[in-house]
Amino acid sequence: MTTGNADYRDAGLAFPDDFLFGSATAAYQIEGAVHEDGRGPSIWDTFSHTPGKIWNDDNGDRACDHYHRLESDLDLMVELGLEAYRFSIAWPRIQPTGRGPANEAGLAFYERLVDGLIARGIRPIATLYHWDLPQALEDVGGWANRATAEAFAEYARIVGARLGDRVALWTTLNEPWCSAYLGYGSGAHAPGLTDGATALAAVHHLNLAHGLAVAALRDVVTNDPGYSITLNLHVIRPSGPTGAEAARRIDGLANRVFLGPLLEGEYPADVIADTAGITDWSFVRPGDTELIRQPIDLLGVNYYSTVTVEMWDGVSPRVRADGHQDMGGTPWPGSEHVEFLLQPGPYTSMGWNIDPSGLEDLLVHLHEAYPGLPLMVTENGAAFDDVVTQEADGPVVHDLDRIDYLRRHFTAAHRAMTRGVDLRGYQVWSLLDNFEWGYGYSKRFGIVRVDYDTFERLPKDSARWYAELIRARVIPG
Ligand code: FCB
């Protein structure tokens, strides 16, 4: 792995004609309309309405009001020249309690979205699960319960039967790391539990859900889509003499516990050993790893920043700098004695360090480890404290820091491609400012600003910059 953070401020780099430039969102973060058309409650409704869980006690009840602004948001995508749009489908709109017959109004909404994209020449990339588990399933154990994986396959079958003649690329899960470890380990995400054994059971049932869902989709789709999963693989820099051991542990929990079963058909033995004091892994049943390892056409990569680790000596003051909110539990079961060192800056307003070399390293590493598996950046972007300025022609957001971030990461992606990586596209996070989970509306990731009082959309300078990149297929000067 290379280290360091060379400039990456290139211009003039050209992307191939079939490289898919797009942008990404997720249902709970933008839709609002949580009580409409038969949608059932999800774990994020419950969590965000629990006082003290979210910054300012914000919630997604209205979010960006996208549910009511579908047509104008689609037109906005055309204005920016997007070639793809990565969205997620809210399971509780399709099955309000996570089981049973489909809710027609829910299916109809996503059908309008997909048809609206296709009519505008934009490729639909559909994620089946971006964290909004139906609350009724959580009430019987959520992802700690194997039955949730089976229910997920049924949900995939319903959605596939309806949209499986039109969707270009299916993604089963977004960032199962977050669902499992932040949801059931650290407590920072819904459902907010803090139990290591539960988090590891959730890891397995999410992996299983992926495999079962791919198989279910294949059964019912009639076009020739791609199948994928999106992971937030951690780019880990070891520090000092104990860095290698710390990196092995975090790589195991964050990366290999997913890549292993998904792509190699087995769980890493060292992770099972490291966590033996917490769980005996009996939730993995014979045959499960075969079910999980379904052939996929593409691996989605979400990338924001890096971590640097060493083993904690048990004496020095601890620095918790893994980029995740501290809600009492740990997202690193069995490896609580790994220390996450403060990263060198610069930082985004999330406090996440900006290191485009991490993206290049990650893509090259994946390409070398899994040759022949195409990759796509399914999320990359940055939150900054945007300022709206009134100018003669109206309000503007001169978000030069976001443009700089994107330029440097597109450069990194391009460098990876030059090194042989089969990178198929890039979905910028996010099209719209939105509900940033535990941070509520305090963090703005959009290339389009959203006024949360009027729901007006205002493309920022970064959106114009991106539109120019897409138009010219060359990183603008
Ligand atoms: C990712 C999530 C996405 C968004 C970005 C900032 O972990 O998938 O929904 O919150 O981070």
mmCIF file with all atom_site columns, C-alpha atoms in Angstrom, residues 119-252:
data_model
loop_
_atom_site.group_PDB
_atom_site.id
_atom_site.type_symbol
_atom_site.label_atom_id
_atom_site.label_alt_id
_atom_site.label_comp_id
_atom_site.label_asym_id
_atom_site.label_entity_id
_atom_site.label_seq_id
_atom_site.pdbx_PDB_ins_code
_atom_site.Cartn_x
_atom_site.Cartn_y
_atom_site.Cartn_z
_atom_site.occupancy
_atom_site.B_iso_or_equiv
_atom_site.pdbx_formal_charge
_atom_site.auth_seq_id
_atom_site.auth_comp_id
_atom_site.auth_asym_id
_atom_site.auth_atom_id
_atom_site.pdbx_PDB_model_num
ATOM 1   C CA . ALA A 1 119 ? -37.549 8.320   -19.565 1.00 0.00 ? 119 ALA A CA 1
ATOM 2   C CA . ARG A 1 120 ? -34.779 10.821  -18.893 1.00 0.00 ? 120 ARG A CA 1
ATOM 3   C CA . GLY A 1 121 ? -31.994 8.494   -19.992 1.00 0.00 ? 121 GLY A CA 1
ATOM 4   C CA . ILE A 1 122 ? -30.658 7.972   -16.451 1.00 0.00 ? 122 ILE A CA 1
ATOM 5   C CA . ARG A 1 123 ? -29.653 4.472   -15.332 1.00 0.00 ? 123 ARG A CA 1
ATOM 6   C CA . PRO A 1 124 ? -31.423 3.284   -12.181 1.00 0.00 ? 124 PRO A CA 1
ATOM 7   C CA . ILE A 1 125 ? -29.154 1.771   -9.519  1.00 0.00 ? 125 ILE A CA 1
ATOM 8   C CA . ALA A 1 126 ? -31.472 0.377   -6.850  1.00 0.00 ? 126 ALA A CA 1
ATOM 9   C CA . THR A 1 127 ? -30.322 -0.436  -3.341  1.00 0.00 ? 127 THR A CA 1
ATOM 10  C CA . LEU A 1 128 ? -32.728 -2.709  -1.505  1.00 0.00 ? 128 LEU A CA 1
ATOM 11  C CA . TYR A 1 129 ? -31.578 -1.850  1.991   1.00 0.00 ? 129 TYR A CA 1
ATOM 12  C CA . HIS A 1 130 ? -30.098 1.400   3.198   1.00 0.00 ? 130 HIS A CA 1
ATOM 13  C CA . TRP A 1 131 ? -30.756 0.843   6.908   1.00 0.00 ? 131 TRP A CA 1
ATOM 14  C CA . ASP A 1 132 ? -34.520 1.365   7.276   1.00 0.00 ? 132 ASP A CA 1
ATOM 15  C CA . LEU A 1 133 ? -35.554 -2.019  8.661   1.00 0.00 ? 133 LEU A CA 1
ATOM 16  C CA . PRO A 1 134 ? -39.291 -2.371  9.316   1.00 0.00 ? 134 PRO A CA 1
ATOM 17  C CA . GLN A 1 135 ? -39.749 -1.869  13.051  1.00 0.00 ? 135 GLN A CA 1
ATOM 18  C CA . ALA A 1 136 ? -41.937 -4.982  13.285  1.00 0.00 ? 136 ALA A CA 1
ATOM 19  C CA . LEU A 1 137 ? -38.920 -7.092  12.307  1.00 0.00 ? 137 LEU A CA 1
ATOM 20  C CA . GLU A 1 138 ? -36.738 -5.378  14.886  1.00 0.00 ? 138 GLU A CA 1
ATOM 21  C CA . ASP A 1 139 ? -39.374 -6.196  17.482  1.00 0.00 ? 139 ASP A CA 1
ATOM 22  C CA . VAL A 1 140 ? -38.616 -9.868  16.910  1.00 0.00 ? 140 VAL A CA 1
ATOM 23  C CA . GLY A 1 141 ? -34.838 -9.491  16.952  1.00 0.00 ? 141 GLY A CA 1
ATOM 24  C CA . GLY A 1 142 ? -33.973 -7.520  13.824  1.00 0.00 ? 142 GLY A CA 1
ATOM 25  C CA . TRP A 1 143 ? -30.705 -8.486  12.189  1.00 0.00 ? 143 TRP A CA 1
ATOM 26  C CA . ALA A 1 144 ? -29.784 -10.620 15.186  1.00 0.00 ? 144 ALA A CA 1
ATOM 27  C CA . ASN A 1 145 ? -32.585 -12.924 14.068  1.00 0.00 ? 145 ASN A CA 1
ATOM 28  C CA . ARG A 1 146 ? -31.945 -15.246 11.151  1.00 0.00 ? 146 ARG A CA 1
ATOM 29  C CA . ALA A 1 147 ? -35.576 -14.914 10.068  1.00 0.00 ? 147 ALA A CA 1
ATOM 30  C CA . THR A 1 148 ? -34.857 -11.313 9.039   1.00 0.00 ? 148 THR A CA 1
ATOM 31  C CA . ALA A 1 149 ? -32.516 -12.575 6.324   1.00 0.00 ? 149 ALA A CA 1
ATOM 32  C CA . GLU A 1 150 ? -35.272 -14.846 5.043   1.00 0.00 ? 150 GLU A CA 1
ATOM 33  C CA . ALA A 1 151 ? -37.792 -12.007 5.142   1.00 0.00 ? 151 ALA A CA 1
ATOM 34  C CA . PHE A 1 152 ? -35.344 -9.852  3.199   1.00 0.00 ? 152 PHE A CA 1
ATOM 35  C CA . ALA A 1 153 ? -35.244 -12.413 0.401   1.00 0.00 ? 153 ALA A CA 1
ATOM 36  C CA . GLU A 1 154 ? -39.031 -12.316 0.181   1.00 0.00 ? 154 GLU A CA 1
ATOM 37  C CA . TYR A 1 155 ? -38.934 -8.523  0.001   1.00 0.00 ? 155 TYR A CA 1
ATOM 38  C CA . ALA A 1 156 ? -36.277 -8.727  -2.738  1.00 0.00 ? 156 ALA A CA 1
ATOM 39  C CA . ARG A 1 157 ? -38.506 -11.118 -4.652  1.00 0.00 ? 157 ARG A CA 1
ATOM 40  C CA . ILE A 1 158 ? -41.455 -8.710  -4.475  1.00 0.00 ? 158 ILE A CA 1
ATOM 41  C CA . VAL A 1 159 ? -39.416 -5.745  -5.650  1.00 0.00 ? 159 VAL A CA 1
ATOM 42  C CA . GLY A 1 160 ? -37.642 -7.779  -8.323  1.00 0.00 ? 160 GLY A CA 1
ATOM 43  C CA . ALA A 1 161 ? -40.932 -9.082  -9.687  1.00 0.00 ? 161 ALA A CA 1
ATOM 44  C CA . ARG A 1 162 ? -42.140 -5.515  -10.163 1.00 0.00 ? 162 ARG A CA 1
ATOM 45  C CA . LEU A 1 163 ? -39.004 -3.645  -11.250 1.00 0.00 ? 163 LEU A CA 1
ATOM 46  C CA . GLY A 1 164 ? -36.894 -6.525  -12.496 1.00 0.00 ? 164 GLY A CA 1
ATOM 47  C CA . ASP A 1 165 ? -37.431 -5.652  -16.117 1.00 0.00 ? 165 ASP A CA 1
ATOM 48  C CA . ARG A 1 166 ? -36.027 -2.113  -15.748 1.00 0.00 ? 166 ARG A CA 1
ATOM 49  C CA . VAL A 1 167 ? -33.404 -1.702  -13.039 1.00 0.00 ? 167 VAL A CA 1
ATOM 50  C CA . ALA A 1 168 ? -29.851 -1.620  -14.436 1.00 0.00 ? 168 ALA A CA 1
ATOM 51  C CA . LEU A 1 169 ? -27.950 -2.553  -11.301 1.00 0.00 ? 169 LEU A CA 1
ATOM 52  C CA . TRP A 1 170 ? -29.222 -4.078  -8.064  1.00 0.00 ? 170 TRP A CA 1
ATOM 53  C CA . THR A 1 171 ? -27.435 -3.510  -4.792  1.00 0.00 ? 171 THR A CA 1
ATOM 54  C CA . THR A 1 172 ? -28.624 -5.679  -1.952  1.00 0.00 ? 172 THR A CA 1
ATOM 55  C CA . LEU A 1 173 ? -27.203 -3.878  1.079   1.00 0.00 ? 173 LEU A CA 1
ATOM 56  C CA . ASN A 1 174 ? -25.585 -0.554  1.730   1.00 0.00 ? 174 ASN A CA 1
ATOM 57  C CA . GLU A 1 175 ? -22.724 -0.741  4.213   1.00 0.00 ? 175 GLU A CA 1
ATOM 58  C CA . PRO A 1 176 ? -23.702 -3.767  6.315   1.00 0.00 ? 176 PRO A CA 1
ATOM 59  C CA . TRP A 1 177 ? -20.790 -2.770  8.562   1.00 0.00 ? 177 TRP A CA 1
ATOM 60  C CA . CYS A 1 178 ? -22.855 0.191   9.756   1.00 0.00 ? 178 CYS A CA 1
ATOM 61  C CA . SER A 1 179 ? -26.069 -1.823  10.104  1.00 0.00 ? 179 SER A CA 1
ATOM 62  C CA . ALA A 1 180 ? -24.349 -4.422  12.253  1.00 0.00 ? 180 ALA A CA 1
ATOM 63  C CA . TYR A 1 181 ? -21.738 -2.616  14.307  1.00 0.00 ? 181 TYR A CA 1
ATOM 64  C CA . LEU A 1 182 ? -23.247 0.859   14.654  1.00 0.00 ? 182 LEU A CA 1
ATOM 65  C CA . GLY A 1 183 ? -26.777 -0.511  14.975  1.00 0.00 ? 183 GLY A CA 1
ATOM 66  C CA . TYR A 1 184 ? -26.102 -3.335  17.441  1.00 0.00 ? 184 TYR A CA 1
ATOM 67  C CA . GLY A 1 185 ? -22.574 -2.661  18.768  1.00 0.00 ? 185 GLY A CA 1
ATOM 68  C CA . SER A 1 186 ? -21.851 1.010   19.332  1.00 0.00 ? 186 SER A CA 1
ATOM 69  C CA . GLY A 1 187 ? -25.453 2.141   19.549  1.00 0.00 ? 187 GLY A CA 1
ATOM 70  C CA . ALA A 1 188 ? -24.882 5.169   17.318  1.00 0.00 ? 188 ALA A CA 1
ATOM 71  C CA . HIS A 1 189 ? -27.357 3.969   14.702  1.00 0.00 ? 189 HIS A CA 1
ATOM 72  C CA . ALA A 1 190 ? -30.797 2.395   14.899  1.00 0.00 ? 190 ALA A CA 1
ATOM 73  C CA . PRO A 1 191 ? -31.829 0.256   16.670  1.00 0.00 ? 191 PRO A CA 1
ATOM 74  C CA . GLY A 1 192 ? -29.227 1.568   19.122  1.00 0.00 ? 192 GLY A CA 1
ATOM 75  C CA . LEU A 1 193 ? -28.180 -1.656  20.850  1.00 0.00 ? 193 LEU A CA 1
ATOM 76  C CA . THR A 1 194 ? -24.745 -2.082  22.410  1.00 0.00 ? 194 THR A CA 1
ATOM 77  C CA . ASP A 1 195 ? -23.907 -5.770  22.450  1.00 0.00 ? 195 ASP A CA 1
ATOM 78  C CA . GLY A 1 196 ? -20.910 -7.293  20.685  1.00 0.00 ? 196 GLY A CA 1
ATOM 79  C CA . ALA A 1 197 ? -22.359 -10.779 20.240  1.00 0.00 ? 197 ALA A CA 1
ATOM 80  C CA . THR A 1 198 ? -25.532 -9.335  18.770  1.00 0.00 ? 198 THR A CA 1
ATOM 81  C CA . ALA A 1 199 ? -23.517 -7.185  16.385  1.00 0.00 ? 199 ALA A CA 1
ATOM 82  C CA . LEU A 1 200 ? -21.613 -10.242 15.111  1.00 0.00 ? 200 LEU A CA 1
ATOM 83  C CA . ALA A 1 201 ? -24.830 -12.213 14.654  1.00 0.00 ? 201 ALA A CA 1
ATOM 84  C CA . ALA A 1 202 ? -26.123 -9.232  12.677  1.00 0.00 ? 202 ALA A CA 1
ATOM 85  C CA . VAL A 1 203 ? -23.011 -9.343  10.479  1.00 0.00 ? 203 VAL A CA 1
ATOM 86  C CA . HIS A 1 204 ? -23.773 -12.921 9.553   1.00 0.00 ? 204 HIS A CA 1
ATOM 87  C CA . HIS A 1 205 ? -27.477 -12.438 8.976   1.00 0.00 ? 205 HIS A CA 1
ATOM 88  C CA . LEU A 1 206 ? -26.775 -9.418  6.766   1.00 0.00 ? 206 LEU A CA 1
ATOM 89  C CA . ASN A 1 207 ? -24.317 -11.468 4.723   1.00 0.00 ? 207 ASN A CA 1
ATOM 90  C CA . LEU A 1 208 ? -26.900 -14.231 4.495   1.00 0.00 ? 208 LEU A CA 1
ATOM 91  C CA . ALA A 1 209 ? -29.596 -11.720 3.521   1.00 0.00 ? 209 ALA A CA 1
ATOM 92  C CA . HIS A 1 210 ? -27.398 -10.558 0.652   1.00 0.00 ? 210 HIS A CA 1
ATOM 93  C CA . GLY A 1 211 ? -26.917 -14.067 -0.681  1.00 0.00 ? 211 GLY A CA 1
ATOM 94  C CA . LEU A 1 212 ? -30.568 -15.025 -0.363  1.00 0.00 ? 212 LEU A CA 1
ATOM 95  C CA . ALA A 1 213 ? -31.664 -11.766 -1.984  1.00 0.00 ? 213 ALA A CA 1
ATOM 96  C CA . VAL A 1 214 ? -29.370 -12.155 -4.990  1.00 0.00 ? 214 VAL A CA 1
ATOM 97  C CA . ALA A 1 215 ? -30.755 -15.652 -5.519  1.00 0.00 ? 215 ALA A CA 1
ATOM 98  C CA . ALA A 1 216 ? -34.335 -14.392 -5.170  1.00 0.00 ? 216 ALA A CA 1
ATOM 99  C CA . LEU A 1 217 ? -33.756 -11.542 -7.606  1.00 0.00 ? 217 LEU A CA 1
ATOM 100 C CA . ARG A 1 218 ? -32.209 -13.870 -10.156 1.00 0.00 ? 218 ARG A CA 1
ATOM 101 C CA . ASP A 1 219 ? -35.325 -15.984 -9.946  1.00 0.00 ? 219 ASP A CA 1
ATOM 102 C CA . VAL A 1 220 ? -37.684 -13.202 -10.919 1.00 0.00 ? 220 VAL A CA 1
ATOM 103 C CA . VAL A 1 221 ? -35.918 -10.531 -12.987 1.00 0.00 ? 221 VAL A CA 1
ATOM 104 C CA . THR A 1 222 ? -36.428 -10.597 -16.718 1.00 0.00 ? 222 THR A CA 1
ATOM 105 C CA . ASN A 1 223 ? -33.829 -8.133  -17.999 1.00 0.00 ? 223 ASN A CA 1
ATOM 106 C CA . ASP A 1 224 ? -30.086 -8.592  -17.656 1.00 0.00 ? 224 ASP A CA 1
ATOM 107 C CA . PRO A 1 225 ? -29.079 -6.414  -14.708 1.00 0.00 ? 225 PRO A CA 1
ATOM 108 C CA . GLY A 1 226 ? -25.933 -6.440  -12.611 1.00 0.00 ? 226 GLY A CA 1
ATOM 109 C CA . TYR A 1 227 ? -25.989 -7.670  -9.013  1.00 0.00 ? 227 TYR A CA 1
ATOM 110 C CA . SER A 1 228 ? -23.886 -6.032  -6.351  1.00 0.00 ? 228 SER A CA 1
ATOM 111 C CA . ILE A 1 229 ? -23.409 -5.111  -2.726  1.00 0.00 ? 229 ILE A CA 1
ATOM 112 C CA . THR A 1 230 ? -21.934 -1.886  -1.391  1.00 0.00 ? 230 THR A CA 1
ATOM 113 C CA . LEU A 1 231 ? -19.360 -2.010  1.407   1.00 0.00 ? 231 LEU A CA 1
ATOM 114 C CA . ASN A 1 232 ? -17.654 0.727   3.375   1.00 0.00 ? 232 ASN A CA 1
ATOM 115 C CA . LEU A 1 233 ? -14.306 -0.993  3.478   1.00 0.00 ? 233 LEU A CA 1
ATOM 116 C CA . HIS A 1 234 ? -11.885 0.592   5.906   1.00 0.00 ? 234 HIS A CA 1
ATOM 117 C CA . VAL A 1 235 ? -8.539  1.851   4.641   1.00 0.00 ? 235 VAL A CA 1
ATOM 118 C CA . ILE A 1 236 ? -6.284  1.150   7.577   1.00 0.00 ? 236 ILE A CA 1
ATOM 119 C CA . ARG A 1 237 ? -2.853  2.649   8.175   1.00 0.00 ? 237 ARG A CA 1
ATOM 120 C CA . PRO A 1 238 ? -0.826  0.798   10.822  1.00 0.00 ? 238 PRO A CA 1
ATOM 121 C CA . SER A 1 239 ? 1.187   2.904   13.262  1.00 0.00 ? 239 SER A CA 1
ATOM 122 C CA . GLY A 1 240 ? 4.241   1.898   15.282  1.00 0.00 ? 240 GLY A CA 1
ATOM 123 C CA . PRO A 1 241 ? 5.375   -1.562  16.357  1.00 0.00 ? 241 PRO A CA 1
ATOM 124 C CA . THR A 1 242 ? 1.891   -2.795  17.240  1.00 0.00 ? 242 THR A CA 1
ATOM 125 C CA . GLY A 1 243 ? 0.284   -1.319  14.132  1.00 0.00 ? 243 GLY A CA 1
ATOM 126 C CA . ALA A 1 244 ? 0.287   -4.550  12.140  1.00 0.00 ? 244 ALA A CA 1
ATOM 127 C CA . GLU A 1 245 ? -1.622  -6.453  14.825  1.00 0.00 ? 245 GLU A CA 1
ATOM 128 C CA . ALA A 1 246 ? -4.112  -3.616  15.244  1.00 0.00 ? 246 ALA A CA 1
ATOM 129 C CA . ALA A 1 247 ? -4.585  -3.369  11.484  1.00 0.00 ? 247 ALA A CA 1
ATOM 130 C CA . ARG A 1 248 ? -5.134  -7.121  11.185  1.00 0.00 ? 248 ARG A CA 1
ATOM 131 C CA . ARG A 1 249 ? -7.894  -6.972  13.774  1.00 0.00 ? 249 ARG A CA 1
ATOM 132 C CA . ILE A 1 250 ? -9.679  -3.989  12.299  1.00 0.00 ? 250 ILE A CA 1
ATOM 133 C CA . ASP A 1 251 ? -9.281  -5.318  8.765   1.00 0.00 ? 251 ASP A CA 1
ATOM 134 C CA . GLY A 1 252 ? -10.880 -8.545  9.997   1.00 0.00 ? 252 GLY A CA 1
#
